[in-house]
Short mmCIF file of C-alpha atoms in Angstrom, two decimals:
data_model
loop_
_atom_site.label_atom_id
_atom_site.label_comp_id
_atom_site.label_asym_id
_atom_site.label_seq_id
_atom_site.Cartn_x
_atom_site.Cartn_y
_atom_site.Cartn_z
CA MET A 221 -9.46 20.12 17.19
CA ARG A 222 -12.77 21.79 18.08
CA SER A 223 -12.67 20.46 21.63
CA THR A 224 -9.08 21.74 22.01
CA ILE A 225 -10.06 25.27 20.94
CA THR A 226 -13.08 25.17 23.27
CA GLY A 227 -10.84 24.19 26.16
CA LEU A 228 -8.46 27.02 25.36
CA ALA A 229 -11.32 29.49 25.24
CA LEU A 230 -12.61 28.40 28.65
CA ALA A 231 -9.12 28.75 30.10
CA ALA A 232 -8.87 32.25 28.68
CA MET A 233 -12.26 33.30 30.06
CA ALA A 234 -11.05 32.50 33.54
CA ILE A 235 -8.33 35.15 33.45
CA VAL A 236 -10.15 38.06 31.82
CA PRO A 237 -11.16 40.71 34.41
CA PRO A 238 -14.78 41.92 34.43
CA ALA A 239 -15.53 44.88 32.19
CA GLY A 240 -14.87 48.24 33.81
CA LEU A 241 -12.44 46.94 36.40
CA ALA A 242 -8.71 47.65 36.30
CA ALA A 243 -6.58 44.58 35.69
CA PRO A 244 -4.86 43.41 38.89
CA THR A 245 -1.10 43.13 39.13
CA PRO A 246 -0.26 40.01 37.10
CA GLN A 247 1.00 36.99 38.98
CA ARG A 248 1.65 34.63 36.04
CA ILE A 249 3.45 36.40 33.21
CA VAL A 250 4.58 34.69 30.03
CA SER A 251 6.98 36.28 27.56
CA VAL A 252 7.29 35.19 23.94
CA ASN A 253 9.74 37.99 23.07
CA LEU A 254 13.45 38.27 23.86
CA CYS A 255 13.31 41.95 24.86
CA ALA A 256 10.34 41.25 27.12
CA ASP A 257 12.36 38.42 28.69
CA GLU A 258 15.08 40.88 29.67
CA LEU A 259 12.63 43.43 31.09
CA LEU A 260 10.77 40.77 33.08
CA VAL A 261 13.89 39.34 34.69
CA ALA A 262 15.06 42.84 35.61
CA LEU A 263 11.76 44.23 36.88
CA ALA A 264 9.38 41.48 38.00
CA ASP A 265 9.47 39.21 41.02
CA PRO A 266 10.75 35.75 40.10
CA ALA A 267 7.46 34.25 41.26
CA GLN A 268 5.59 36.39 38.71
CA ILE A 269 7.43 34.83 35.76
CA ALA A 270 5.60 31.74 34.48
CA SER A 271 7.89 31.35 31.48
CA LEU A 272 10.35 33.22 29.31
CA SER A 273 10.72 32.78 25.56
CA THR A 274 12.78 30.12 23.83
CA TYR A 275 15.44 32.77 23.08
CA ALA A 276 16.02 33.79 26.69
CA THR A 277 19.02 31.52 27.28
CA ASP A 278 20.79 32.13 23.94
CA PRO A 279 24.16 33.61 25.04
CA THR A 280 24.74 35.35 21.70
CA LEU A 281 21.47 37.28 21.77
CA SER A 282 20.22 37.42 25.35
CA PHE A 283 21.70 39.82 27.87
CA ILE A 284 20.20 37.76 30.70
CA ALA A 285 21.08 34.31 29.30
CA ASP A 286 22.63 32.98 32.51
CA ARG A 287 19.90 34.32 34.79
CA ALA A 288 17.21 33.04 32.44
CA LYS A 289 18.29 29.44 33.06
CA SER A 290 16.66 29.72 36.50
CA PHE A 291 13.24 30.15 34.87
CA ARG A 292 11.13 28.07 32.57
CA HIS A 293 12.01 29.25 29.05
CA ASP A 294 9.95 27.39 26.48
CA ALA A 295 7.18 29.87 25.61
CA GLY A 296 6.57 30.07 21.88
CA GLY A 297 3.32 29.26 20.09
CA ALA A 298 -0.16 30.03 21.39
CA GLU A 299 -0.73 26.44 22.51
CA THR A 300 2.35 26.59 24.76
CA VAL A 301 1.27 29.94 26.20
CA VAL A 302 -2.27 28.77 27.00
CA GLY A 303 -0.90 25.71 28.74
CA LEU A 304 0.94 28.00 31.14
CA ALA A 305 -2.32 29.71 32.26
CA PRO A 306 -0.92 33.27 32.23
CA ASP A 307 -2.73 36.39 33.35
CA LEU A 308 -0.44 38.52 31.14
CA VAL A 309 1.43 37.76 27.91
CA LEU A 310 4.25 39.97 26.67
CA ALA A 311 4.94 39.78 22.95
CA GLY A 312 6.64 41.87 20.28
CA ARG A 313 5.27 43.62 17.23
CA PHE A 314 7.09 41.01 15.15
CA THR A 315 5.86 38.01 17.12
CA ARG A 316 4.11 35.60 14.73
CA LEU A 317 0.79 37.10 13.68
CA ALA A 318 -1.00 33.78 14.06
CA THR A 319 0.13 33.54 17.69
CA ARG A 320 -0.97 37.07 18.50
CA GLN A 321 -4.33 36.65 16.78
CA MET A 322 -5.16 33.39 18.54
CA LEU A 323 -4.28 34.77 21.97
CA ALA A 324 -6.39 37.87 21.27
CA ARG A 325 -9.35 35.78 20.11
CA LEU A 326 -9.13 33.69 23.26
CA GLY A 327 -9.27 36.82 25.38
CA TYR A 328 -5.79 36.83 26.85
CA ARG A 329 -4.30 40.06 28.05
CA VAL A 330 -1.47 40.65 25.56
CA VAL A 331 0.92 43.61 25.63
CA LEU A 332 2.99 44.21 22.49
CA LEU A 333 6.45 45.76 22.70
CA ASP A 334 7.83 47.84 19.85
CA PRO A 335 11.54 47.57 19.03
CA ALA A 336 13.34 50.36 20.92
CA ARG A 337 14.97 52.63 18.33
CA SER A 338 16.31 55.19 20.79
CA VAL A 339 17.32 55.54 24.43
CA ALA A 340 14.19 57.60 25.08
CA GLN A 341 11.94 54.87 23.68
CA SER A 342 13.73 52.29 25.78
CA VAL A 343 13.27 54.39 28.93
CA ASP A 344 9.53 54.69 28.18
CA GLN A 345 9.34 50.93 27.78
CA ILE A 346 11.13 50.33 31.08
CA ARG A 347 8.57 52.53 32.85
CA GLN A 348 5.68 50.82 31.07
CA ILE A 349 6.71 47.29 32.04
CA ALA A 350 7.78 48.27 35.56
CA ALA A 351 4.32 49.75 36.19
CA LEU A 352 2.64 46.76 34.55
CA VAL A 353 4.37 44.24 36.85
CA GLY A 354 3.78 46.41 39.92
CA HIS A 355 7.34 47.59 40.55
CA PRO A 356 7.74 51.14 39.26
CA GLU A 357 10.60 51.75 41.71
CA ARG A 358 12.69 49.10 39.96
CA GLY A 359 12.05 50.81 36.67
CA GLU A 360 13.27 54.13 38.03
CA ALA A 361 16.40 52.47 39.46
CA LEU A 362 17.20 50.97 36.05
CA ILE A 363 16.60 54.31 34.33
CA ALA A 364 18.96 55.97 36.83
CA ALA A 365 21.62 53.41 35.86
CA VAL A 366 21.07 54.29 32.19
CA ASP A 367 21.43 57.99 32.99
CA ASP A 368 24.62 57.40 34.99
CA ALA A 369 26.22 55.38 32.17
CA THR A 370 25.24 58.03 29.63
CA ALA A 371 26.73 60.79 31.77
CA ARG A 372 29.99 58.87 32.17
CA ALA A 373 30.26 58.30 28.44
CA MET A 374 29.51 61.90 27.47
CA ALA A 375 32.03 63.24 29.97
CA ALA A 376 34.79 61.28 28.25
CA VAL A 377 33.96 62.25 24.66
CA GLY A 378 36.79 64.01 22.82
CA GLU A 379 36.59 66.98 20.48
CA THR A 380 36.81 64.95 17.27
CA LYS A 381 34.05 62.64 16.06
CA PRO A 382 35.43 59.83 13.91
CA THR A 383 32.98 57.90 11.77
CA ALA A 384 31.96 54.31 12.48
CA ALA A 385 29.66 51.82 10.78
CA VAL A 386 28.07 48.72 12.28
CA TYR A 387 28.79 45.91 9.81
CA GLN A 388 27.03 42.57 10.21
CA ARG A 389 26.81 39.26 8.39
CA ARG A 390 25.91 39.43 4.68
CA GLY A 391 26.94 43.08 4.69
CA TYR A 392 24.06 44.52 6.70
CA VAL A 393 24.79 48.03 8.01
CA THR A 394 22.81 49.56 10.87
CA GLY A 395 21.10 52.79 9.84
CA GLY A 396 21.21 56.27 11.28
CA GLU A 397 17.95 56.35 13.24
CA THR A 398 18.60 53.32 15.43
CA LEU A 399 19.43 52.61 19.06
CA THR A 400 22.95 51.48 18.15
CA GLY A 401 23.49 54.67 16.16
CA GLU A 402 22.50 56.75 19.17
CA LEU A 403 24.81 54.76 21.44
CA LEU A 404 27.72 55.35 19.07
CA ALA A 405 27.00 59.09 19.19
CA LEU A 406 26.95 59.01 23.00
CA VAL A 407 30.53 57.72 23.10
CA GLY A 408 31.80 60.16 20.51
CA PHE A 409 31.37 58.57 17.07
CA ALA A 410 29.43 59.73 14.05
CA ASN A 411 27.36 56.85 12.72
CA ALA A 412 28.31 56.38 9.07
CA GLY A 413 25.43 53.94 8.71
CA GLY A 414 23.04 56.79 8.00
CA VAL A 415 25.02 57.71 4.88
CA LEU A 416 25.67 54.15 3.78
CA ALA A 417 22.30 52.56 4.55
CA GLY A 418 19.74 55.27 5.29
CA ALA A 419 17.69 55.80 8.42
CA THR A 420 16.83 52.21 9.31
CA GLY A 421 19.71 50.27 7.74
CA GLY A 422 20.21 47.85 4.87
CA PHE A 423 22.67 45.73 2.93
CA VAL A 424 25.75 47.57 1.66
CA PRO A 425 28.02 45.99 -0.98
CA LEU A 426 31.57 45.35 0.13
CA GLU A 427 32.81 47.46 -2.80
CA ARG A 428 31.02 50.52 -1.47
CA LEU A 429 32.32 50.01 2.03
CA VAL A 430 35.85 49.83 0.68
CA THR A 431 35.50 52.91 -1.53
CA GLU A 432 33.64 54.96 1.13
CA PRO A 433 35.28 53.63 4.29
CA PRO A 434 34.32 54.97 7.71
CA ASP A 435 37.14 55.46 10.20
CA TYR A 436 36.10 52.43 12.25
CA LEU A 437 34.11 49.26 11.72
CA VAL A 438 31.80 48.01 14.48
CA VAL A 439 31.58 44.20 14.61
CA ALA A 440 29.95 41.71 16.94
CA SER A 441 33.12 39.69 17.51
CA ALA A 442 36.84 40.26 17.18
CA SER A 443 37.18 36.82 15.55
CA PRO A 444 33.81 35.85 14.06
CA PRO A 445 33.47 32.18 13.08
CA VAL A 446 33.24 31.59 9.34
CA GLU A 447 30.21 29.31 9.13
CA ASP A 448 28.59 30.32 5.83
CA GLN A 449 28.81 32.88 3.04
CA GLY A 450 27.17 35.55 5.18
CA SER A 451 29.76 35.30 7.94
CA ALA A 452 32.61 34.71 5.45
CA LEU A 453 32.09 38.25 4.18
CA LEU A 454 33.22 39.59 7.56
CA ALA A 455 36.56 37.82 7.12
CA HIS A 456 37.16 39.12 3.57
CA PRO A 457 40.84 40.03 2.94
CA ALA A 458 39.88 43.55 1.83
CA LEU A 459 38.22 44.18 5.19
CA ALA A 460 41.13 42.61 7.04
CA ARG A 461 43.58 45.01 5.36
CA LEU A 462 41.38 48.08 5.74
CA TYR A 463 40.24 47.34 9.27
CA PRO A 464 42.91 45.73 11.46
CA PRO A 465 42.04 45.21 15.16
CA ALA A 466 42.99 48.80 15.99
CA ARG A 467 40.24 50.04 13.66
CA ARG A 468 37.55 47.62 14.78
CA ILE A 469 35.13 48.30 17.60
CA VAL A 470 33.76 45.09 19.10
CA LEU A 471 30.13 45.30 20.21
CA PRO A 472 28.50 41.96 21.19
CA GLU A 473 24.97 41.54 19.84
CA ARG A 474 23.56 40.69 23.26
CA LEU A 475 24.19 44.29 24.36
CA THR A 476 22.17 45.95 21.60
CA VAL A 477 19.54 43.49 20.36
CA CYS A 478 17.24 45.11 22.93
CA GLY A 479 17.25 48.26 24.98
CA GLY A 480 16.30 48.19 28.64
CA PRO A 481 18.51 46.29 31.10
CA SER A 482 21.41 45.99 28.66
CA LEU A 483 21.72 49.75 28.07
CA PRO A 484 24.10 50.66 30.95
CA ALA A 485 26.40 47.78 30.02
CA ALA A 486 26.22 48.66 26.31
CA VAL A 487 27.16 52.30 26.92
CA ASP A 488 30.02 51.40 29.28
CA TRP A 489 31.29 48.75 26.84
CA LEU A 490 31.25 51.16 23.89
CA ALA A 491 32.94 53.86 25.95
CA GLY A 492 35.71 51.39 26.79
CA GLU A 493 36.11 50.48 23.12
CA ALA A 494 36.24 54.16 22.21
CA ARG A 495 39.07 54.70 24.66
CA ARG A 496 40.90 51.64 23.34
CA VAL A 497 40.88 52.59 19.67
CA ARG A 498 41.78 56.20 20.40
CA LEU A 499 44.84 55.41 22.48
CA PRO A 500 48.12 56.13 20.68
CA PRO A 501 49.84 52.95 19.45
#
């Protein structure tokens, strides 16, 4: 074990720049975070990507699942990362603490990404990663696409603002101060999640949802599979009666798990759903 740690330390020393010198543009980047995966694929050169995370190719969560199959995508624990000899590691604030601590002790250059809770935070993150990988112009192009989608959505917003709540497995409701809440507002809905579940979200009993119903329910799938008790709640007869298809807004998870590259598609998708549910029967 001691010899393994020593070997890892020597490998790390080889990639740490001398004190006082700016770090060069990274040429071997490893991501252990899904949102970093998406930013890397959108902003970096393919040759810069040494590996994406194990979540990169999950079609339910990853916006870039198909594109990610072209890259190595097995980065997870510190041992895996070190074996890839990266000069930059992208992780998240909720990446396993043990992984982050070991990489830091070994001297690796690690950048932590916070979850984007607003469009503005996501835009800042796009600029940060674009500059980090040496392609700020790609970051600005992506931000322009976000701005264009936002402008399209806002131009189509009607005078009324019906309420909507994002309802997930086990009865989790997205809160008011979240990226999804802001996206709902952009397309003309008032996010009822702030009233039902506070600023950041939480579990809301079915009874409360039925007695304090928002105008629309936002779900990840029009026909979610019933695989366990958590998903069975979404198919409850009370919800089926209260929220038929015309009162359900479908928003796939892969569009809102992260900000960044998925934002233009998420805004356009939600705007399309808003038009659908508002059309007269």
